[in-house]
Amino acid sequence: VSEPGNPVFPEEDLAVLEILASRAGIAFENARLYEREHEIATELQSAMLPAELPRPLGLRFVARYLTAAAGLRIGGDWYDAFSLGDGRLVCCVGDVVGTGIRAASAMGQLRSAVRALAATSAGPAEVLERLDSFATSVEGGRMTTLAYVEIDPQRNLLRYACAGHPPPLLLHDGKVRLLEAGRSAPLACFRTSKRAEAVEQLPTTASLILYSDGLVERRGEPFDAGLERLSNTVMALARMDEGIVEHIDELVERMLEGLVQRDDVCVLVASGVERRTFHYDLRADPNELRPLRQALREWLSENGLAGDESNRVLLATGEACANAIEHGQRFDGRAGVSVDLDLEADGELTAVVSDKGSWRPPTGGNRRGRGLPLIRFSMESFELDRSDSGTTVRMRRKLAMRGDA
Amino acid sequence: MTSEFVNEGPARIAFQSRGSCTIITLMGEIDLSNAARVEERILDGRNGALSYVLEMSALEYLDSAGLAMIDRLHREISGMGHTLRLVAPAGSIVHSVLGFAQLSGLSIEESFDAPGEGAGL
């Protein structure tokens, strides 16, 4: 700024510089505050999303949440999934109007309210009715949209209601359908009609996809075009080997491809787990027990079983196989043992272990005398079927469903 | 002094001397395939200690063959006038199996603080 050869600033230049410096200071301070708010809102929002999704029998939940791209203010999207304690589950995705800390805090309050109301309401429409008055009292709660779905895995039914939210998507047999019934206005806004809800069949292997508009909306494109893009993308991914649950990242990636400035994006998928049966063949060799347990542990965990329930199944099956191996060894070292487990949606587990040897009470009292008592301890019922062609042990137990915990 | 872990099928075993006490740490899994060999290893590893601790906090599986093994170890050790203690955390599969069996004269401790090196018991 100073003139060459003259190190002293002219008076008028100094005045300009001072103004410039103070303006720049304010701008920098604003940018810093803005960045800090963005940080706080992001943190607040992630703290308010569920730390863990339920893992009930026969169902898998996965969710993805992407905050708005840098430079955009964080919105108030949220997702949630929880158990009602009677085998039914609720999943929902909502979207609070507005951005920043205020939206994140409204979102947190509404999410808690949904959980509290769900347990004491007769169904989705009543949950929305009661949320209306709550949302009115929450700062920034008005005009919140919400897709609310109640899943009853035992009766293969779902009940749902949408308050101004884009329709959930149902995927079954490679085909998709938008659940467009059960619609009513956003929360806490003027409306003349009652809250609606709808019932839908939920085949065991179907998947339900809930999302926020950030996934489908693109500037300059009609909303329906976005829904169609979503349907096509889901169908394309469903044609691959694994279920849509395994492809959730790809789904998000494909839907957002080419978008420079995106909004918050929230996706929640609930998928029926097909693999409820377990089959394993082993030779009559004790060294085969460990690989069997590894496979069984994996299957149990895939079906949402852990802790004591899982341990009991491992123990009972292991003991029955150890018995079968001892028979097999006595008669023919190459004789095989087969293990079949079957898990019903209500938690009823049946385990069948059969071998080709004929039954003998476990011998060598010292060696494995507690095998049978251990099976009885681990399971609720135990039957033994002996014939010339082999022995079959059939065990049953009603397992507590973790989603109900 | 802690010995190296030795593998015995799906199980790993280590011995540690603390004064007159020997701590036997079992890891991995014990079933019909290795219970007899684990038992042998433990009996061979005895070193004249007055008390023994079977530390099973990191043991992931124990079946009826393993139970029988512990039963025999107990008889063997108490027959010499020495003591045996079992350690398995509540909620673990090993703890439930031991709890079910109610081996006479043997209680299950949920955790174990090894006494300092050289401290007599």
Short mmCIF file of C-alpha atoms in Angstrom, two decimals:
data_model
loop_
_atom_site.label_atom_id
_atom_site.label_comp_id
_atom_site.label_asym_id
_atom_site.label_seq_id
_atom_site.Cartn_x
_atom_site.Cartn_y
_atom_site.Cartn_z
CA VAL A 1 0.00 0.00 0.00
CA SER A 2 2.89 2.30 0.76
CA GLU A 3 4.49 4.12 -2.17
CA PRO A 4 7.92 2.89 -3.28
CA GLY A 5 10.63 4.83 -1.57
CA ASN A 6 8.26 6.22 1.03
CA PRO A 7 7.83 3.84 4.00
CA VAL A 8 5.27 6.10 5.67
CA PHE A 9 1.54 5.51 4.90
CA PRO A 10 -0.42 8.59 3.87
CA GLU A 11 -3.05 9.56 6.43
CA GLU A 12 -6.06 8.76 4.17
CA ASP A 13 -4.72 5.29 3.27
CA LEU A 14 -4.37 4.44 6.94
CA ALA A 15 -8.05 5.24 7.54
CA VAL A 16 -9.09 2.92 4.69
CA LEU A 17 -6.84 0.18 6.00
CA GLU A 18 -8.29 0.47 9.48
CA ILE A 19 -11.86 0.08 8.17
CA LEU A 20 -10.79 -2.84 6.01
CA ALA A 21 -9.11 -4.57 8.92
CA SER A 22 -12.10 -4.21 11.22
CA ARG A 23 -14.51 -5.50 8.52
CA ALA A 24 -12.25 -8.46 7.82
CA GLY A 25 -12.10 -9.16 11.53
CA ILE A 26 -15.89 -9.32 11.74
CA ALA A 27 -16.05 -11.55 8.68
CA PHE A 28 -13.45 -13.92 10.10
CA GLU A 29 -15.22 -13.97 13.46
CA ASN A 30 -18.54 -14.73 11.71
CA ALA A 31 -16.98 -17.54 9.75
CA ARG A 32 -15.51 -18.97 12.93
CA LEU A 33 -18.84 -18.74 14.78
CA TYR A 34 -20.63 -20.27 11.83
CA GLU A 35 -18.20 -23.15 11.71
CA ARG A 36 -18.61 -23.65 15.45
CA GLU A 37 -22.41 -23.72 15.14
CA HIS A 38 -22.15 -26.22 12.30
CA GLU A 39 -19.95 -28.36 14.52
CA ILE A 40 -22.30 -28.15 17.51
CA ALA A 41 -25.38 -28.91 15.40
CA THR A 42 -23.65 -31.90 13.84
CA GLU A 43 -22.62 -33.21 17.24
CA LEU A 44 -26.04 -32.60 18.73
CA GLN A 45 -27.72 -34.37 15.89
CA SER A 46 -25.52 -37.44 15.99
CA ALA A 47 -25.97 -37.64 19.77
CA MET A 48 -29.73 -37.69 19.28
CA LEU A 49 -29.81 -40.47 16.73
CA PRO A 50 -30.18 -43.99 18.14
CA ALA A 51 -26.84 -45.48 19.16
CA GLU A 52 -28.03 -48.95 18.27
CA LEU A 53 -30.89 -50.37 16.21
CA PRO A 54 -32.91 -53.35 17.48
CA ARG A 55 -31.99 -56.81 16.26
CA PRO A 56 -35.21 -58.79 16.55
CA LEU A 57 -35.60 -62.29 15.19
CA GLY A 58 -36.15 -62.40 11.47
CA LEU A 59 -35.60 -58.70 10.86
CA ARG A 60 -32.59 -56.54 10.19
CA PHE A 61 -32.43 -52.77 10.46
CA VAL A 62 -29.74 -50.63 8.90
CA ALA A 63 -29.62 -46.85 8.65
CA ARG A 64 -27.44 -44.21 7.10
CA TYR A 65 -27.32 -40.56 7.97
CA LEU A 66 -25.36 -38.00 5.99
CA THR A 67 -25.22 -34.42 7.19
CA ALA A 68 -25.55 -31.64 4.67
CA ALA A 69 -22.45 -30.97 2.62
CA ALA A 70 -19.98 -28.47 4.09
CA GLY A 71 -21.16 -24.89 3.74
CA LEU A 72 -24.84 -25.83 4.14
CA ARG A 73 -26.59 -25.63 7.45
CA ILE A 74 -27.42 -28.91 9.20
CA GLY A 75 -31.09 -29.79 8.94
CA GLY A 76 -33.30 -31.70 11.34
CA ASP A 77 -33.64 -35.14 9.78
CA TRP A 78 -33.83 -38.16 12.03
CA TYR A 79 -34.47 -41.88 12.00
CA ASP A 80 -35.36 -44.30 14.75
CA ALA A 81 -36.26 -47.96 15.26
CA PHE A 82 -37.35 -49.56 18.52
CA SER A 83 -39.36 -52.40 19.99
CA LEU A 84 -42.82 -52.02 21.48
CA GLY A 85 -42.13 -54.89 23.84
CA ASP A 86 -44.79 -57.24 22.49
CA GLY A 87 -42.97 -58.46 19.40
CA ARG A 88 -43.99 -55.43 17.34
CA LEU A 89 -41.42 -52.86 16.23
CA VAL A 90 -41.59 -49.26 15.16
CA CYS A 91 -39.42 -47.55 12.62
CA CYS A 92 -39.69 -43.97 11.51
CA VAL A 93 -37.96 -41.18 9.62
CA GLY A 94 -38.77 -37.53 10.27
CA ASP A 95 -37.74 -34.13 9.05
CA VAL A 96 -37.89 -30.92 11.09
CA VAL A 97 -38.20 -27.63 9.23
CA GLY A 98 -35.27 -25.27 9.70
CA THR A 99 -31.58 -25.75 10.27
CA GLY A 100 -28.85 -25.50 12.80
CA ILE A 101 -28.88 -26.06 16.54
CA ARG A 102 -32.57 -25.17 16.87
CA ALA A 103 -33.64 -27.81 14.32
CA ALA A 104 -31.35 -30.42 15.87
CA SER A 105 -32.83 -29.77 19.30
CA ALA A 106 -36.45 -29.89 18.01
CA MET A 107 -35.57 -33.16 16.29
CA GLY A 108 -34.28 -34.64 19.53
CA GLN A 109 -37.43 -33.70 21.42
CA LEU A 110 -39.73 -35.09 18.74
CA ARG A 111 -37.79 -38.31 18.50
CA SER A 112 -38.19 -38.88 22.24
CA ALA A 113 -41.88 -37.99 22.06
CA VAL A 114 -42.44 -40.55 19.30
CA ARG A 115 -40.87 -43.25 21.49
CA ALA A 116 -42.96 -42.28 24.49
CA LEU A 117 -46.24 -42.04 22.58
CA ALA A 118 -45.70 -45.20 20.53
CA ALA A 119 -45.95 -47.46 23.55
CA THR A 120 -49.24 -45.99 24.76
CA SER A 121 -51.09 -45.33 21.48
CA ALA A 122 -53.51 -47.60 19.65
CA GLY A 123 -51.76 -47.19 16.32
CA PRO A 124 -49.89 -44.90 13.92
CA ALA A 125 -52.76 -42.43 13.39
CA GLU A 126 -53.13 -41.93 17.14
CA VAL A 127 -49.37 -41.42 17.54
CA LEU A 128 -49.53 -38.63 14.95
CA GLU A 129 -52.64 -37.07 16.55
CA ARG A 130 -50.91 -36.90 19.90
CA LEU A 131 -47.65 -35.70 18.38
CA ASP A 132 -49.53 -32.74 16.88
CA SER A 133 -50.10 -31.11 20.22
CA PHE A 134 -46.58 -31.88 21.39
CA ALA A 135 -44.99 -30.48 18.22
CA THR A 136 -46.94 -27.23 18.71
CA SER A 137 -45.16 -26.71 22.01
CA VAL A 138 -41.68 -27.43 20.67
CA GLU A 139 -39.80 -24.49 19.24
CA GLY A 140 -39.29 -25.25 15.57
CA GLY A 141 -41.57 -28.29 15.77
CA ARG A 142 -44.29 -27.01 13.45
CA MET A 143 -44.56 -28.52 9.97
CA THR A 144 -42.34 -31.46 10.85
CA THR A 145 -42.91 -34.38 8.47
CA LEU A 146 -42.85 -37.97 9.65
CA ALA A 147 -43.21 -41.46 8.19
CA TYR A 148 -44.18 -43.83 11.01
CA VAL A 149 -44.37 -47.61 10.52
CA GLU A 150 -45.33 -50.34 12.97
CA ILE A 151 -44.09 -53.81 12.01
CA ASP A 152 -45.73 -56.97 13.32
CA PRO A 153 -43.35 -59.75 12.22
CA GLN A 154 -45.46 -62.50 13.76
CA ARG A 155 -48.50 -61.62 11.69
CA ASN A 156 -46.54 -60.36 8.68
CA LEU A 157 -48.33 -57.04 8.82
CA LEU A 158 -47.35 -53.43 8.86
CA ARG A 159 -49.41 -50.37 9.79
CA TYR A 160 -48.19 -46.98 8.76
CA ALA A 161 -49.02 -43.29 8.61
CA CYS A 162 -47.28 -40.42 6.84
CA ALA A 163 -47.56 -36.84 8.06
CA GLY A 164 -46.52 -34.90 4.97
CA HIS A 165 -43.52 -37.19 4.51
CA PRO A 166 -42.52 -38.89 1.24
CA PRO A 167 -44.06 -42.39 1.02
CA PRO A 168 -42.13 -45.44 2.30
CA LEU A 169 -41.04 -47.96 -0.29
CA LEU A 170 -41.84 -51.67 -0.06
CA LEU A 171 -39.57 -54.10 -1.90
CA HIS A 172 -40.72 -57.67 -2.45
CA ASP A 173 -39.77 -60.27 -5.07
CA GLY A 174 -37.71 -57.72 -6.95
CA LYS A 175 -40.64 -55.33 -7.33
CA VAL A 176 -41.17 -52.05 -5.49
CA ARG A 177 -44.28 -50.22 -4.45
CA LEU A 178 -44.73 -46.82 -2.82
CA LEU A 179 -46.93 -46.95 0.28
CA GLU A 180 -49.09 -43.99 -0.62
CA ALA A 181 -52.10 -44.54 1.64
CA GLY A 182 -52.32 -43.38 5.26
CA ARG A 183 -51.41 -39.82 4.33
CA SER A 184 -52.17 -36.60 6.19
CA ALA A 185 -50.69 -33.12 6.74
CA PRO A 186 -47.36 -32.37 8.47
CA LEU A 187 -47.34 -32.14 12.28
CA ALA A 188 -48.72 -29.13 14.15
CA CYS A 189 -50.28 -27.37 11.18
CA PHE A 190 -53.86 -26.53 10.36
CA ARG A 191 -55.81 -29.52 9.13
CA THR A 192 -59.49 -30.38 8.80
CA SER A 193 -59.43 -34.16 8.46
CA LYS A 194 -58.46 -36.85 10.93
CA ARG A 195 -55.09 -38.55 10.82
CA ALA A 196 -55.16 -41.54 8.48
CA GLU A 197 -53.33 -44.85 8.69
CA ALA A 198 -53.12 -47.92 6.45
CA VAL A 199 -52.40 -51.63 6.80
CA GLU A 200 -50.23 -53.62 4.44
CA GLN A 201 -49.07 -57.23 4.14
CA LEU A 202 -45.38 -57.61 4.92
CA PRO A 203 -44.09 -60.85 3.39
CA THR A 204 -41.29 -62.45 5.42
CA THR A 205 -38.63 -61.60 2.88
CA ALA A 206 -39.82 -58.09 2.04
CA SER A 207 -37.84 -54.92 2.72
CA LEU A 208 -39.14 -51.58 3.84
CA ILE A 209 -37.27 -48.40 2.93
CA LEU A 210 -37.84 -45.12 4.77
CA TYR A 211 -35.97 -41.97 3.78
CA SER A 212 -35.93 -38.19 3.97
CA ASP A 213 -36.48 -35.95 0.94
CA GLY A 214 -32.74 -35.21 0.74
CA LEU A 215 -32.35 -38.64 -0.84
CA VAL A 216 -34.74 -38.04 -3.74
CA GLU A 217 -35.05 -34.29 -4.23
CA ARG A 218 -33.09 -32.49 -6.92
CA ARG A 219 -33.35 -28.87 -7.84
CA GLY A 220 -35.33 -28.33 -11.03
CA GLU A 221 -36.69 -31.87 -11.08
CA PRO A 222 -40.32 -32.76 -10.26
CA PHE A 223 -40.59 -34.68 -6.96
CA ASP A 224 -42.17 -37.69 -8.69
CA ALA A 225 -39.12 -38.04 -10.92
CA GLY A 226 -37.04 -38.42 -7.75
CA LEU A 227 -39.37 -41.13 -6.43
CA GLU A 228 -39.12 -42.95 -9.73
CA ARG A 229 -35.34 -42.74 -9.62
CA LEU A 230 -35.42 -44.23 -6.12
CA SER A 231 -37.73 -47.08 -7.20
CA ASN A 232 -35.51 -47.92 -10.15
CA THR A 233 -32.33 -47.79 -8.11
CA VAL A 234 -33.77 -50.05 -5.40
CA MET A 235 -34.98 -52.55 -8.03
CA ALA A 236 -31.58 -52.58 -9.72
CA LEU A 237 -29.82 -53.23 -6.40
CA ALA A 238 -32.37 -55.89 -5.41
CA ARG A 239 -31.33 -57.92 -8.45
CA MET A 240 -27.91 -58.45 -6.90
CA ASP A 241 -27.16 -61.49 -4.74
CA GLU A 242 -27.48 -60.02 -1.27
CA GLY A 243 -30.47 -58.16 0.05
CA ILE A 244 -30.94 -54.41 -0.15
CA VAL A 245 -29.60 -54.17 3.42
CA GLU A 246 -26.14 -55.08 2.11
CA HIS A 247 -26.40 -52.41 -0.56
CA ILE A 248 -27.52 -49.44 1.48
CA ASP A 249 -24.28 -47.53 0.88
CA GLU A 250 -24.56 -48.13 -2.84
CA LEU A 251 -28.16 -46.95 -2.74
CA VAL A 252 -27.18 -43.66 -1.12
CA GLU A 253 -24.22 -43.25 -3.44
CA ARG A 254 -26.26 -43.83 -6.60
CA MET A 255 -29.07 -41.55 -5.50
CA LEU A 256 -26.70 -38.69 -4.74
CA GLU A 257 -24.45 -39.17 -7.75
CA GLY A 258 -23.53 -35.89 -9.38
CA LEU A 259 -25.10 -33.71 -6.68
CA VAL A 260 -22.78 -30.87 -5.69
CA GLN A 261 -24.79 -29.31 -2.87
CA ARG A 262 -26.85 -31.86 -1.07
CA ASP A 263 -29.24 -31.58 1.83
CA ASP A 264 -29.25 -33.87 4.89
CA VAL A 265 -29.91 -37.44 3.84
CA CYS A 266 -31.46 -40.12 6.00
CA VAL A 267 -32.26 -43.72 5.00
CA LEU A 268 -33.58 -46.57 7.14
CA VAL A 269 -34.07 -50.08 5.79
CA ALA A 270 -35.93 -52.91 7.56
CA SER A 271 -35.43 -56.26 5.88
CA GLY A 272 -36.85 -59.69 6.55
CA VAL A 273 -34.09 -62.20 7.21
CA GLU A 274 -34.67 -65.28 5.15
CA ARG A 275 -32.04 -67.44 6.75
CA ARG A 276 -33.88 -68.91 9.69
CA THR A 277 -32.73 -72.46 9.20
CA PHE A 278 -29.28 -73.83 9.82
CA HIS A 279 -27.86 -77.02 8.39
CA TYR A 280 -24.47 -78.55 9.05
CA ASP A 281 -22.97 -82.00 8.35
CA LEU A 282 -20.01 -83.26 10.30
CA ARG A 283 -17.93 -86.42 10.44
CA ALA A 284 -17.83 -88.44 13.64
CA ASP A 285 -14.66 -86.70 14.76
CA PRO A 286 -14.39 -84.49 17.86
CA ASN A 287 -12.22 -82.06 15.90
CA GLU A 288 -15.30 -81.20 13.87
CA LEU A 289 -17.01 -79.68 16.91
CA ARG A 290 -15.23 -76.37 16.84
CA PRO A 291 -15.93 -75.48 13.20
CA LEU A 292 -19.57 -76.43 13.85
CA ARG A 293 -19.70 -73.99 16.78
CA GLN A 294 -18.16 -71.25 14.68
CA ALA A 295 -20.80 -71.66 11.99
CA LEU A 296 -23.55 -71.86 14.59
CA ARG A 297 -22.35 -68.74 16.44
CA GLU A 298 -22.43 -66.82 13.19
CA TRP A 299 -25.97 -67.99 12.42
CA LEU A 300 -27.19 -67.15 15.91
CA SER A 301 -25.73 -63.68 15.75
CA GLU A 302 -27.22 -63.08 12.28
CA ASN A 303 -30.57 -63.89 13.84
CA GLY A 304 -30.04 -61.37 16.61
CA LEU A 305 -29.31 -63.90 19.34
CA ALA A 306 -26.55 -63.33 21.87
CA GLY A 307 -25.62 -63.90 25.48
CA ASP A 308 -27.30 -66.59 27.51
CA GLU A 309 -29.84 -67.59 24.83
CA SER A 310 -27.11 -68.08 22.28
CA ASN A 311 -24.92 -69.97 24.78
CA ARG A 312 -27.68 -72.42 25.62
CA VAL A 313 -28.19 -73.29 21.96
CA LEU A 314 -24.44 -73.73 21.47
CA LEU A 315 -24.14 -75.97 24.52
CA ALA A 316 -27.16 -78.18 23.80
CA THR A 317 -26.23 -78.64 20.15
CA GLY A 318 -22.60 -79.25 21.06
CA GLU A 319 -23.50 -81.91 23.63
CA ALA A 320 -25.91 -83.69 21.28
CA CYS A 321 -23.22 -83.75 18.60
CA ALA A 322 -20.59 -85.02 21.05
CA ASN A 323 -22.94 -87.92 21.86
CA ALA A 324 -23.51 -88.61 18.18
CA ILE A 325 -19.76 -88.52 17.51
CA GLU A 326 -19.15 -91.07 20.24
CA HIS A 327 -21.72 -93.44 18.72
CA GLY A 328 -20.33 -92.85 15.29
CA GLN A 329 -16.85 -93.63 16.44
CA ARG A 330 -17.97 -96.79 18.09
CA PHE A 331 -19.65 -98.07 14.97
CA ASP A 332 -18.09 -96.47 11.96
CA GLY A 333 -15.59 -93.64 12.06
CA ARG A 334 -16.83 -92.22 8.79
CA ALA A 335 -20.46 -92.09 9.85
CA GLY A 336 -21.89 -88.63 9.56
CA VAL A 337 -23.81 -86.46 11.97
CA SER A 338 -26.26 -83.88 10.72
CA VAL A 339 -27.43 -80.78 12.54
CA ASP A 340 -30.58 -78.84 11.67
CA LEU A 341 -31.88 -75.78 13.48
CA ASP A 342 -35.06 -73.94 12.78
CA LEU A 343 -36.09 -70.61 14.21
CA GLU A 344 -39.72 -69.48 14.09
CA ALA A 345 -40.68 -65.82 14.04
CA ASP A 346 -42.04 -66.09 17.60
CA GLY A 347 -38.67 -67.29 18.91
CA GLU A 348 -39.42 -71.02 18.99
CA LEU A 349 -36.16 -72.80 18.27
CA THR A 350 -35.93 -76.45 17.28
CA ALA A 351 -32.60 -78.24 17.01
CA VAL A 352 -32.33 -81.73 15.57
CA VAL A 353 -29.12 -83.76 15.69
CA SER A 354 -29.15 -87.15 14.01
CA ASP A 355 -26.59 -89.85 13.46
CA LYS A 356 -26.48 -93.28 11.94
CA GLY A 357 -25.33 -95.10 15.06
CA SER A 358 -27.63 -96.64 17.61
CA TRP A 359 -28.12 -94.87 20.90
CA ARG A 360 -26.24 -95.79 24.00
CA PRO A 361 -26.38 -93.91 27.22
CA PRO A 362 -23.22 -91.84 27.44
CA THR A 363 -20.59 -94.07 28.96
CA GLY A 364 -17.45 -93.56 30.95
CA GLY A 365 -19.35 -91.53 33.54
CA ASN A 366 -16.11 -89.73 34.15
CA ARG A 367 -15.74 -88.55 30.60
CA ARG A 368 -19.00 -86.91 29.66
CA GLY A 369 -21.54 -87.96 32.26
CA ARG A 370 -23.09 -84.52 32.37
CA GLY A 371 -23.83 -84.31 28.63
CA LEU A 372 -27.53 -85.11 28.81
CA PRO A 373 -28.25 -83.10 31.94
CA LEU A 374 -26.52 -80.17 30.28
CA ILE A 375 -28.88 -80.48 27.31
CA ARG A 376 -31.89 -80.61 29.65
CA PHE A 377 -30.56 -77.56 31.48
CA SER A 378 -30.08 -75.64 28.25
CA MET A 379 -33.33 -76.44 26.46
CA GLU A 380 -37.00 -76.68 27.45
CA SER A 381 -37.74 -80.01 25.90
CA PHE A 382 -35.66 -82.91 24.76
CA GLU A 383 -36.69 -86.07 22.91
CA LEU A 384 -34.69 -89.04 21.87
CA ASP A 385 -35.68 -91.21 18.96
CA ARG A 386 -33.76 -94.47 18.59
CA SER A 387 -34.08 -96.88 15.74
CA ASP A 388 -31.93 -99.41 13.92
CA SER A 389 -31.07 -96.87 11.29
CA GLY A 390 -29.87 -94.20 13.70
CA THR A 391 -30.54 -91.88 16.58
CA THR A 392 -32.23 -88.51 16.49
CA VAL A 393 -32.14 -85.96 19.29
CA ARG A 394 -34.79 -83.26 19.05
CA MET A 395 -34.56 -80.21 21.33
CA ARG A 396 -36.77 -77.17 21.70
CA ARG A 397 -36.65 -73.85 23.43
CA LYS A 398 -38.61 -70.63 23.20
CA LEU A 399 -35.99 -67.92 22.96
CA ALA A 400 -36.44 -64.42 24.32
CA MET A 401 -36.41 -61.99 21.45
CA ARG A 402 -33.76 -59.36 21.87
CA GLY A 403 -35.88 -56.73 20.17
CA ASP A 404 -38.18 -57.02 23.19
CA ALA A 405 -35.47 -56.37 25.71
CA MET B 1 7.01 -66.08 36.02
CA THR B 2 4.50 -66.82 33.31
CA SER B 3 5.19 -69.66 30.93
CA GLU B 4 4.54 -69.33 27.23
CA PHE B 5 1.07 -70.35 26.15
CA VAL B 6 0.98 -73.88 24.82
CA ASN B 7 -1.68 -74.91 22.31
CA GLU B 8 -3.75 -77.97 22.90
CA GLY B 9 -6.28 -78.20 20.06
CA PRO B 10 -8.55 -75.16 20.28
CA ALA B 11 -7.31 -74.31 23.79
CA ARG B 12 -4.24 -72.43 25.05
CA ILE B 13 -2.72 -72.98 28.46
CA ALA B 14 -0.20 -70.96 30.50
CA PHE B 15 1.23 -71.43 33.98
CA GLN B 16 2.25 -68.69 36.34
CA SER B 17 3.87 -69.13 39.74
CA ARG B 18 3.10 -66.70 42.52
CA GLY B 19 4.68 -67.83 45.73
CA SER B 20 3.05 -71.08 46.72
CA CYS B 21 0.20 -70.56 44.25
CA THR B 22 0.11 -71.63 40.62
CA ILE B 23 -2.24 -69.81 38.28
CA ILE B 24 -3.30 -71.85 35.27
CA THR B 25 -4.77 -69.62 32.57
CA LEU B 26 -7.04 -71.33 30.05
CA MET B 27 -7.99 -69.59 26.82
CA GLY B 28 -9.80 -70.62 23.65
CA GLU B 29 -12.21 -73.55 23.86
CA ILE B 30 -12.32 -76.87 25.67
CA ASP B 31 -14.49 -79.68 24.35
CA LEU B 32 -14.47 -83.41 23.67
CA SER B 33 -11.59 -82.97 21.22
CA ASN B 34 -9.01 -81.64 23.68
CA ALA B 35 -10.27 -82.00 27.28
CA ALA B 36 -8.17 -85.11 27.98
CA ARG B 37 -4.98 -83.52 26.63
CA VAL B 38 -5.58 -80.25 28.49
CA GLU B 39 -5.97 -82.30 31.67
CA GLU B 40 -2.66 -84.04 31.04
CA ARG B 41 -0.90 -80.74 30.41
CA ILE B 42 -2.21 -79.35 33.67
CA LEU B 43 -1.25 -82.42 35.68
CA ASP B 44 2.23 -82.39 34.10
CA GLY B 45 2.58 -78.70 34.85
CA ARG B 46 2.12 -79.09 38.59
CA ASN B 47 5.15 -77.89 40.45
CA GLY B 48 4.59 -78.60 44.08
CA ALA B 49 2.45 -75.52 44.67
CA LEU B 50 0.04 -75.63 47.58
CA SER B 51 -2.86 -73.99 45.77
CA TYR B 52 -3.99 -73.79 42.16
CA VAL B 53 -6.21 -71.31 40.37
CA LEU B 54 -7.93 -72.19 37.06
CA GLU B 55 -8.26 -68.75 35.49
CA MET B 56 -10.95 -69.09 32.78
CA SER B 57 -11.93 -65.46 32.20
CA ALA B 58 -10.87 -65.70 28.56
CA LEU B 59 -12.10 -69.25 27.98
CA GLU B 60 -14.81 -69.15 25.34
CA TYR B 61 -16.30 -72.61 25.59
CA LEU B 62 -16.45 -75.50 28.02
CA ASP B 63 -18.59 -78.59 27.49
CA SER B 64 -19.36 -81.66 29.60
CA ALA B 65 -15.99 -83.20 28.71
CA GLY B 66 -14.38 -80.06 30.13
CA LEU B 67 -16.53 -80.29 33.25
CA ALA B 68 -15.44 -83.86 33.82
CA MET B 69 -11.85 -82.72 33.40
CA ILE B 70 -12.23 -80.07 36.09
CA ASP B 71 -13.92 -82.60 38.34
CA ARG B 72 -10.97 -85.00 38.03
CA LEU B 73 -8.39 -82.22 38.46
CA HIS B 74 -10.16 -81.20 41.61
CA ARG B 75 -10.10 -84.71 43.01
CA GLU B 76 -6.46 -85.15 42.10
CA ILE B 77 -5.37 -81.84 43.62
CA SER B 78 -7.45 -82.08 46.78
CA GLY B 79 -6.33 -85.68 47.16
CA MET B 80 -2.83 -84.29 47.65
CA GLY B 81 -4.17 -81.93 50.28
CA HIS B 82 -3.91 -78.89 48.00
CA THR B 83 -6.64 -76.44 47.00
CA LEU B 84 -8.19 -75.56 43.64
CA ARG B 85 -10.08 -72.36 42.86
CA LEU B 86 -12.07 -71.58 39.71
CA VAL B 87 -12.39 -68.14 38.13
CA ALA B 88 -15.03 -67.37 35.47
CA PRO B 89 -16.91 -64.08 35.00
CA ALA B 90 -20.69 -64.04 35.51
CA GLY B 91 -22.62 -64.14 32.25
CA SER B 92 -19.95 -66.17 30.45
CA ILE B 93 -20.79 -69.56 28.98
CA VAL B 94 -18.12 -71.12 31.23
CA HIS B 95 -19.73 -69.58 34.30
CA SER B 96 -23.17 -70.99 33.41
CA VAL B 97 -21.80 -74.45 32.73
CA LEU B 98 -19.89 -74.50 36.03
CA GLY B 99 -22.90 -73.09 37.85
CA PHE B 100 -25.11 -75.79 36.39
CA ALA B 101 -22.72 -78.57 37.39
CA GLN B 102 -22.35 -77.46 41.04
CA LEU B 103 -19.12 -79.40 41.41
CA SER B 104 -19.01 -80.32 45.04
CA GLY B 105 -16.50 -78.44 47.13
CA LEU B 106 -15.73 -76.02 44.32
CA SER B 107 -16.96 -72.45 44.19
CA ILE B 108 -16.68 -70.09 41.24
CA GLU B 109 -15.06 -66.72 41.69
CA GLU B 110 -15.96 -63.99 39.25
CA SER B 111 -12.59 -62.35 39.11
CA PHE B 112 -9.15 -62.94 40.40
CA ASP B 113 -6.45 -60.53 41.43
CA ALA B 114 -3.14 -62.25 41.17
CA PRO B 115 -1.10 -61.74 44.32
CA GLY B 116 2.15 -59.88 43.81
CA GLU B 117 5.26 -61.73 42.70
CA GLY B 118 6.86 -63.57 45.55
CA ALA B 119 3.99 -63.07 47.96
CA GLY B 120 3.21 -66.25 49.83
CA LEU B 121 -0.36 -67.45 50.10
#
